[in-house]
mmCIF file of C-alpha atoms in Angstrom:
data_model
loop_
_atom_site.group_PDB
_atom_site.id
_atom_site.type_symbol
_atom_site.label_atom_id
_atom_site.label_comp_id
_atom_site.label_asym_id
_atom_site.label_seq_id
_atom_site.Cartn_x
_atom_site.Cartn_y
_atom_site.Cartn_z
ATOM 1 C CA UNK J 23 364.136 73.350 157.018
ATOM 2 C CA UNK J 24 361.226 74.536 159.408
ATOM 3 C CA UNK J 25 361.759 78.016 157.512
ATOM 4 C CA UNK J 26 360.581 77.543 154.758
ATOM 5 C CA UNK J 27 356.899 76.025 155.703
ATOM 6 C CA UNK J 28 356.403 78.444 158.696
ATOM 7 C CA UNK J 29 356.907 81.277 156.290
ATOM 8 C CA UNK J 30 354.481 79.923 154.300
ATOM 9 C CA UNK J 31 352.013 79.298 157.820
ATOM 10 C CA UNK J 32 353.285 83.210 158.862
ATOM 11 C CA UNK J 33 351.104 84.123 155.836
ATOM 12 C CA UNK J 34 354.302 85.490 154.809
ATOM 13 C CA UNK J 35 354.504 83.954 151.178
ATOM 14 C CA UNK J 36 352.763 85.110 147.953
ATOM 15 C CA UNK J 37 352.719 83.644 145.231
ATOM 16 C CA UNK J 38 353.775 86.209 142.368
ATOM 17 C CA UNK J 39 355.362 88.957 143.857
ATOM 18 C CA UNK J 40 359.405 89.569 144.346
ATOM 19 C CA UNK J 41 360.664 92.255 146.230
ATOM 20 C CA UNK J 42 364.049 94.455 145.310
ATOM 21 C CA UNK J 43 366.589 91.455 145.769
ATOM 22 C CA UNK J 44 369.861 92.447 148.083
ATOM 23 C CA UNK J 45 372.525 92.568 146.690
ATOM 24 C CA UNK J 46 375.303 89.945 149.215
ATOM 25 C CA UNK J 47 377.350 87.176 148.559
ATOM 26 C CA UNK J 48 375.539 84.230 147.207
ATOM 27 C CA UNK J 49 377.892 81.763 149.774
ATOM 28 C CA UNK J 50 376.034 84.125 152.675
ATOM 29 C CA UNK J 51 373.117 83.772 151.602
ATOM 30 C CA UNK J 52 372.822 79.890 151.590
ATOM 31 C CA UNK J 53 375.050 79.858 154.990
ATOM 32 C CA UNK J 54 372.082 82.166 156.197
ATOM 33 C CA UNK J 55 369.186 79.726 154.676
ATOM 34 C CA UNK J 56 370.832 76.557 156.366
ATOM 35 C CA UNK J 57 370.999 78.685 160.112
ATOM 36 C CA UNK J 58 367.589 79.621 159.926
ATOM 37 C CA UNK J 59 366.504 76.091 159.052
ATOM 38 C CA UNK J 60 368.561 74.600 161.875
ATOM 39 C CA UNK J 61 367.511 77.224 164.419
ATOM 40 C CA UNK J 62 363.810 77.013 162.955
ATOM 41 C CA UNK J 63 363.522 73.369 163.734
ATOM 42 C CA UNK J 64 365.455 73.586 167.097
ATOM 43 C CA UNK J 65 362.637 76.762 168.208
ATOM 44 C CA UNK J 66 359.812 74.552 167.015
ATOM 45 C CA UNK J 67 361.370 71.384 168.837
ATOM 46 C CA UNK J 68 362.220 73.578 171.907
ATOM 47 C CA UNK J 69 358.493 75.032 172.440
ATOM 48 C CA UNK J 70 356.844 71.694 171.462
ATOM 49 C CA UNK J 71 358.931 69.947 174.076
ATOM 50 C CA UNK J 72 358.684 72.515 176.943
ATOM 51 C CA UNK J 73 354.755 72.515 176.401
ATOM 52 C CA UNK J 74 354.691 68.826 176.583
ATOM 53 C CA UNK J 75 356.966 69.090 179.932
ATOM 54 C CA UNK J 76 359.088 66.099 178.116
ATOM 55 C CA UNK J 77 360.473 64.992 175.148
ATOM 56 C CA UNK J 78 358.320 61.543 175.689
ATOM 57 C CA UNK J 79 356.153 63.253 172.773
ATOM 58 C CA UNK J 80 356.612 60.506 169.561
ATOM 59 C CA UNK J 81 354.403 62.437 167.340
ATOM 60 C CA UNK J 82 356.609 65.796 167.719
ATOM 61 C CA UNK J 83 359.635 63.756 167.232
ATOM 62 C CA UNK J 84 357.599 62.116 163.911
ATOM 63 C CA UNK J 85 356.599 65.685 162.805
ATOM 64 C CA UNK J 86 360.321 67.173 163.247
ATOM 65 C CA UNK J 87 361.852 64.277 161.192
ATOM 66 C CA UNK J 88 358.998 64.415 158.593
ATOM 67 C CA UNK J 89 359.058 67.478 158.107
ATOM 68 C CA UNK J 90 362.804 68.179 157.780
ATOM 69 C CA UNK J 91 363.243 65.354 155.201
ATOM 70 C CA UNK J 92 360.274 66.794 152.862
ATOM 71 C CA UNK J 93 361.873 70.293 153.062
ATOM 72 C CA UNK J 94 364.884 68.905 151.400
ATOM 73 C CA UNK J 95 363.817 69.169 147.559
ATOM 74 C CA UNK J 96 362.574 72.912 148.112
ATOM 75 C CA UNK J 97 365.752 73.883 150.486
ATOM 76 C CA UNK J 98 367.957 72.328 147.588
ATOM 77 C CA UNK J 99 366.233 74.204 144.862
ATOM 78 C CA UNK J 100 366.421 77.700 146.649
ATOM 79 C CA UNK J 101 370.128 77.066 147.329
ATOM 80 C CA UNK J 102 370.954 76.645 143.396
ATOM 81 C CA UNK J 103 368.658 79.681 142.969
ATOM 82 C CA UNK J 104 370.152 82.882 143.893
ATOM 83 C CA UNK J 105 367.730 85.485 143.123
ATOM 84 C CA UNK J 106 364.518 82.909 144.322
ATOM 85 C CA UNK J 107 366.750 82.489 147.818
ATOM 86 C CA UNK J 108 367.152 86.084 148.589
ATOM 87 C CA UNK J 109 363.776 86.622 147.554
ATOM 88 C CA UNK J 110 362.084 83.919 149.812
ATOM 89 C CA UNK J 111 364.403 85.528 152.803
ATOM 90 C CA UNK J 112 363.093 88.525 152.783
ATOM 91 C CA UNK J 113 359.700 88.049 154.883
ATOM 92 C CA UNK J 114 357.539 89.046 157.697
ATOM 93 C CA UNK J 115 355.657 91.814 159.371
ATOM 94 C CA UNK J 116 359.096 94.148 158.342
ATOM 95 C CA UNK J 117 359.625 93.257 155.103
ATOM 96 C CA UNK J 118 356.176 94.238 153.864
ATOM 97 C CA UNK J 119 355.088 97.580 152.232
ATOM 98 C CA UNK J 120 352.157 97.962 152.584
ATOM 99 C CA UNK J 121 350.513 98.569 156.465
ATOM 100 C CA UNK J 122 347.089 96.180 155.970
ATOM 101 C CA UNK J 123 350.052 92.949 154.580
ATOM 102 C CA UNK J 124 352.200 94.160 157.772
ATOM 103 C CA UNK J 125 349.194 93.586 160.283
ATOM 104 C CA UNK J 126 348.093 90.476 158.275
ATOM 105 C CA UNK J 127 351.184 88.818 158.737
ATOM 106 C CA UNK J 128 352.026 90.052 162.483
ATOM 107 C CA UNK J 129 348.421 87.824 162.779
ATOM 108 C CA UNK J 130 349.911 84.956 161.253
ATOM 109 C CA UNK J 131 352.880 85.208 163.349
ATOM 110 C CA UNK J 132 351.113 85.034 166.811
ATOM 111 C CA UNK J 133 348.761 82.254 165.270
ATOM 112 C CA UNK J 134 351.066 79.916 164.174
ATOM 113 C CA UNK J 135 352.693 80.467 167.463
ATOM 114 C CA UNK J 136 350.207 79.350 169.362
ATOM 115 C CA UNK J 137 349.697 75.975 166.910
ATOM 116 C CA UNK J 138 353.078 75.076 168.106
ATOM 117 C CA UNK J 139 352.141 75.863 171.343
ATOM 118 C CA UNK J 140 348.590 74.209 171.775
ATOM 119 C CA UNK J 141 349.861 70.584 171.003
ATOM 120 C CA UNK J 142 352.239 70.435 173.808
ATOM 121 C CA UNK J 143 349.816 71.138 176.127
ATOM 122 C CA UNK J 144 347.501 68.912 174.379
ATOM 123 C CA UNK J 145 349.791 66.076 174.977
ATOM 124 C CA UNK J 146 351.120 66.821 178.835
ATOM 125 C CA UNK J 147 347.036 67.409 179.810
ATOM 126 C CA UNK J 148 345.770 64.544 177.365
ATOM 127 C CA UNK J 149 342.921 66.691 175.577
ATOM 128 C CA UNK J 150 342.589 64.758 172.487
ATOM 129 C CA UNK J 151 342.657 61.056 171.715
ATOM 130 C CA UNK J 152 344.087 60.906 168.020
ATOM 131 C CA UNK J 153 344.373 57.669 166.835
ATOM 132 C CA UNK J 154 348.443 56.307 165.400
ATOM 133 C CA UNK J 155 346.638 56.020 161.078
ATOM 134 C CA UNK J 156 345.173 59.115 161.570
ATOM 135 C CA UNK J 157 348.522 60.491 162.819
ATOM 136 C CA UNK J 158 350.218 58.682 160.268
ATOM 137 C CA UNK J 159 347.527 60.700 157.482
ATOM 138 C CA UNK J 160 348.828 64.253 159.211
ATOM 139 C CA UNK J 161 352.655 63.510 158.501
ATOM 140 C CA UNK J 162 351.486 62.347 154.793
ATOM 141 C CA UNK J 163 349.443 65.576 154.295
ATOM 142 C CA UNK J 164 352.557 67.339 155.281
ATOM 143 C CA UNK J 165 355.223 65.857 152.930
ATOM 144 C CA UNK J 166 351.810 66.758 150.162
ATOM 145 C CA UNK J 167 352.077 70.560 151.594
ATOM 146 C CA UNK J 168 355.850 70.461 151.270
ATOM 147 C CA UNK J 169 355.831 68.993 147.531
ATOM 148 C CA UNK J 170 353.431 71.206 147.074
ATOM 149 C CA UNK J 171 355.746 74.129 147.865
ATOM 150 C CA UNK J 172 358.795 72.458 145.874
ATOM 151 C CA UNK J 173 356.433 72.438 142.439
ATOM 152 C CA UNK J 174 355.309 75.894 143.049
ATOM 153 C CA UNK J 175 358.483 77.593 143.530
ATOM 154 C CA UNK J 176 360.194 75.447 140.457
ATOM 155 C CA UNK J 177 357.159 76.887 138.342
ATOM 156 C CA UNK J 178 357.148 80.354 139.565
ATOM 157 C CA UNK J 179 360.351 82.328 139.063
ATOM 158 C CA UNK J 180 359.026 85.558 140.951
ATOM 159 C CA UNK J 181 357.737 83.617 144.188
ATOM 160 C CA UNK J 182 358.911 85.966 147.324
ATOM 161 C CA UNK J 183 357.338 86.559 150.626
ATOM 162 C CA UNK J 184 356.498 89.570 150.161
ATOM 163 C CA UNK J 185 353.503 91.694 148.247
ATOM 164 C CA UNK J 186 354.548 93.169 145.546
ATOM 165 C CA UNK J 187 355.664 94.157 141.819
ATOM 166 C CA UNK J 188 358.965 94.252 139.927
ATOM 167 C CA UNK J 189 360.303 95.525 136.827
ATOM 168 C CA UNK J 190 359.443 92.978 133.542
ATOM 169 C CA UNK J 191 357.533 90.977 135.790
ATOM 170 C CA UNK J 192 354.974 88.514 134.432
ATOM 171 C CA UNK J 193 351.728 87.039 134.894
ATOM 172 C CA UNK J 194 352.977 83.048 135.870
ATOM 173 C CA UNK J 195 349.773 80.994 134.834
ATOM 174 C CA UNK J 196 351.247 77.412 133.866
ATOM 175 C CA UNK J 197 351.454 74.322 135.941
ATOM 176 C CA UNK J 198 349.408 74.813 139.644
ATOM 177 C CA UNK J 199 349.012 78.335 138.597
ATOM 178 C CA UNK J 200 346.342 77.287 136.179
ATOM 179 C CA UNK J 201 344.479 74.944 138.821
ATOM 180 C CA UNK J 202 344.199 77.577 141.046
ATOM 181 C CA UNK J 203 345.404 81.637 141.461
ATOM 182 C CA UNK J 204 347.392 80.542 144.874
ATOM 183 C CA UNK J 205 348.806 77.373 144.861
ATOM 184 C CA UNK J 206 351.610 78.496 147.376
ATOM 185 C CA UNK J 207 348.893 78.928 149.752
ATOM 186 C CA UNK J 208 347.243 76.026 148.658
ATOM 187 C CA UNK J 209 350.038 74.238 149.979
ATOM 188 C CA UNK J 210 350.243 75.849 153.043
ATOM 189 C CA UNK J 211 346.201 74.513 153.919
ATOM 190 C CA UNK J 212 347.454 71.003 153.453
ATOM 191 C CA UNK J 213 349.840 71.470 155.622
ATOM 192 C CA UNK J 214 348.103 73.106 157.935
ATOM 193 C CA UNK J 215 345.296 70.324 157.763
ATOM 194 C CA UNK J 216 347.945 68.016 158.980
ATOM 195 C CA UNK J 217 350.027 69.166 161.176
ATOM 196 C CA UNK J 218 347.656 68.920 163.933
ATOM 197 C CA UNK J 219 346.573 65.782 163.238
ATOM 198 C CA UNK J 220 350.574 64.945 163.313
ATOM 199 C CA UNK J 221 351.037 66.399 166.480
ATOM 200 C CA UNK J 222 348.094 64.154 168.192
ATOM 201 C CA UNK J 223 345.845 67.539 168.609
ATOM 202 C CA UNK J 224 342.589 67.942 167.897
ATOM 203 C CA UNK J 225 342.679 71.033 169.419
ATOM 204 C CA UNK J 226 345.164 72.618 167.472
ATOM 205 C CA UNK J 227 342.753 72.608 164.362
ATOM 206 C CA UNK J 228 341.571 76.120 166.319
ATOM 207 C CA UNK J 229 344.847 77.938 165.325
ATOM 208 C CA UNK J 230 345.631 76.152 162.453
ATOM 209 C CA UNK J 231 342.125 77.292 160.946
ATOM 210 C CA UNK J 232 342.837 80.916 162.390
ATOM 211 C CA UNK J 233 345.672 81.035 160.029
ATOM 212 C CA UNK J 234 343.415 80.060 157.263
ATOM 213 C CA UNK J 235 341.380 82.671 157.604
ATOM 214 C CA UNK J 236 344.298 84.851 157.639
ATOM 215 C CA UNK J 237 345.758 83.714 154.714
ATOM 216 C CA UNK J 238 342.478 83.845 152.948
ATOM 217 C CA UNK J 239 342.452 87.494 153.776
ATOM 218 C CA UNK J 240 346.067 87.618 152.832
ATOM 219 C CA UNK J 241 345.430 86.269 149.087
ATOM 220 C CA UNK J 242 342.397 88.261 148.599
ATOM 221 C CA UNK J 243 344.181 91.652 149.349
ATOM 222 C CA UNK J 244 347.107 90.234 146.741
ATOM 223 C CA UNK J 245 344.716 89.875 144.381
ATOM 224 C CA UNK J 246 343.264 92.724 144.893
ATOM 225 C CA UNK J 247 346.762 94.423 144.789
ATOM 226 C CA UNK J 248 348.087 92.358 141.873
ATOM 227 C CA UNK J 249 344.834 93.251 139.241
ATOM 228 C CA UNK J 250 345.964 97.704 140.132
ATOM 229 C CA UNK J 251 349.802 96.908 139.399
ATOM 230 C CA UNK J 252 350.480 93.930 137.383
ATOM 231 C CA UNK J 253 349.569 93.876 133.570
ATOM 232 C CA UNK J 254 347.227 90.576 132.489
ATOM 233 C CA UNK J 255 346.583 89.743 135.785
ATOM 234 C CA UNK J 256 342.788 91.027 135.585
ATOM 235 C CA UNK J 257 342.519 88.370 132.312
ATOM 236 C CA UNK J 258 344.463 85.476 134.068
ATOM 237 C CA UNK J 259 341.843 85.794 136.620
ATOM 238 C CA UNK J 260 339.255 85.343 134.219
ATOM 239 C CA UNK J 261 340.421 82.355 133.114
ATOM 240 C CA UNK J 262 341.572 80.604 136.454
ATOM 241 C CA UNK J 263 338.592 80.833 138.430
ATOM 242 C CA UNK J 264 339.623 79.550 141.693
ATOM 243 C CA UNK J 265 341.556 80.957 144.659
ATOM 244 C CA UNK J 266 342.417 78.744 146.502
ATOM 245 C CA UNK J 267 340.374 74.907 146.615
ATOM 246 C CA UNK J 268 338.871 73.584 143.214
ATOM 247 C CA UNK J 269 335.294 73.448 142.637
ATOM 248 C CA UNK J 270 334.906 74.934 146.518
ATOM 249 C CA UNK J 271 336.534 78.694 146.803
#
């Protein structure tokens, strides 16, 4: 279930573009969704652990159980969705079309890498000091970022992870849509708000807010993209004025 969120971290989601959907077996598809997610969350655990140099690390075991149960309600939902699943699959540096989305999310790859990375250290050297509540508040702010992702994908029939347009695609504007233009990656900054603070690492807030940035750069060439080649998108953008936070950006 670590798939699903890092895709989202990778800067590898958008919000209301599908790509040409594959045509395979549906039962191959979810047998390929539940692999990833177990050998997603056994990478993570493995490079947590060996940077920690032990598995004496309760907030990565905290994180890894949090974050596996709050994946369940999106996981569920892309299994009973075909089209959404094989959609979703299809991400990364590869996947995209277009070169400046390929480098953007080769960025987010090495970045989020390194957040993984960073709090095992953090905890074998003892950089940071964070206190159990405010641990506690990071594992919250990540089931938030993973609800977050359930609501959007239930609202948004053309969510993929890739940038792009389809035939008798539409403009989706209801529910988070018409809070802000990117709620997907909306939900990623909560998450990425507290998984550091989960982890016990102050320090990781450097990569974590690296990947921000990227995925502000990310959503701004969507836009961008989605105002040339998708019809109404210009006037939904008119009406929802914010990208990404309320009242701030």
């Amino acid at each position: 279930m670590q798939r699903s969120i890092i895709s989202i971290i990778m800067a590898s989601l958008s919000d209301r573009t599908t790509p040409e959907v594959v045509s395979y077996p549906m039962k191959n598809a979810r047998m390929r969704m539940l692999i990833l997610c177990l050998a997603g969350t056994g990478l993570i655990a493995l490079v947590l652990f060996l940077a920690a140099g032990t598995v004496r690390y309760w907030q990565a075991w905290v994180y890894l159980a949090v974050n596996g149960i709050a994946a369940v309600p999106y996981v569920r939902y892309l299994l009973d969705n075909p089209r959404l699943l094989e959609a979703r699959m299809k991400a990364g540096p590869i996947a995209e079309q277009r070169s400046v989305q390929k480098g953007i999310t080769l960025l987010g790859f090495i970045s989020i890498v390194v957040a993984f990375i960073v709090p095992g250290l953090d905890d074998r050297f003892g950089w940071s000091n964070v206190p159990p509540w405010l641990v506690v508040t990071g594992d919250l702010l990540i089931v938030a970022g993973m609800l977050m992702v359930y609501r959007v994908v239930k609202e948004n029939p053309f969510g993929a992870a890739t940038v792009g347009v389809v035939e008798d695609q539409r403009v989706v504007s209801t529910g988070p849509y018409g809070v802000v233009r990117n709620p997907m990656y909306a939900s990623a900054l909560v998450y990425l708000i507290g998984m550091p603070l989960a982890l016990g690492s102050y320090w990781t807030l450097i990569p974590s807010a690296l990947t921000v940035l990227g995925l502000v750069w990310r959503l701004l060439d969507e836009e961008n993209f989605l105002a040339q080649n998708l019809p109404g998108y210009t006037e939904y953008c008119t009406r929802v004025r914010w990208h990404l936070v309320p009242l701030i950006f």
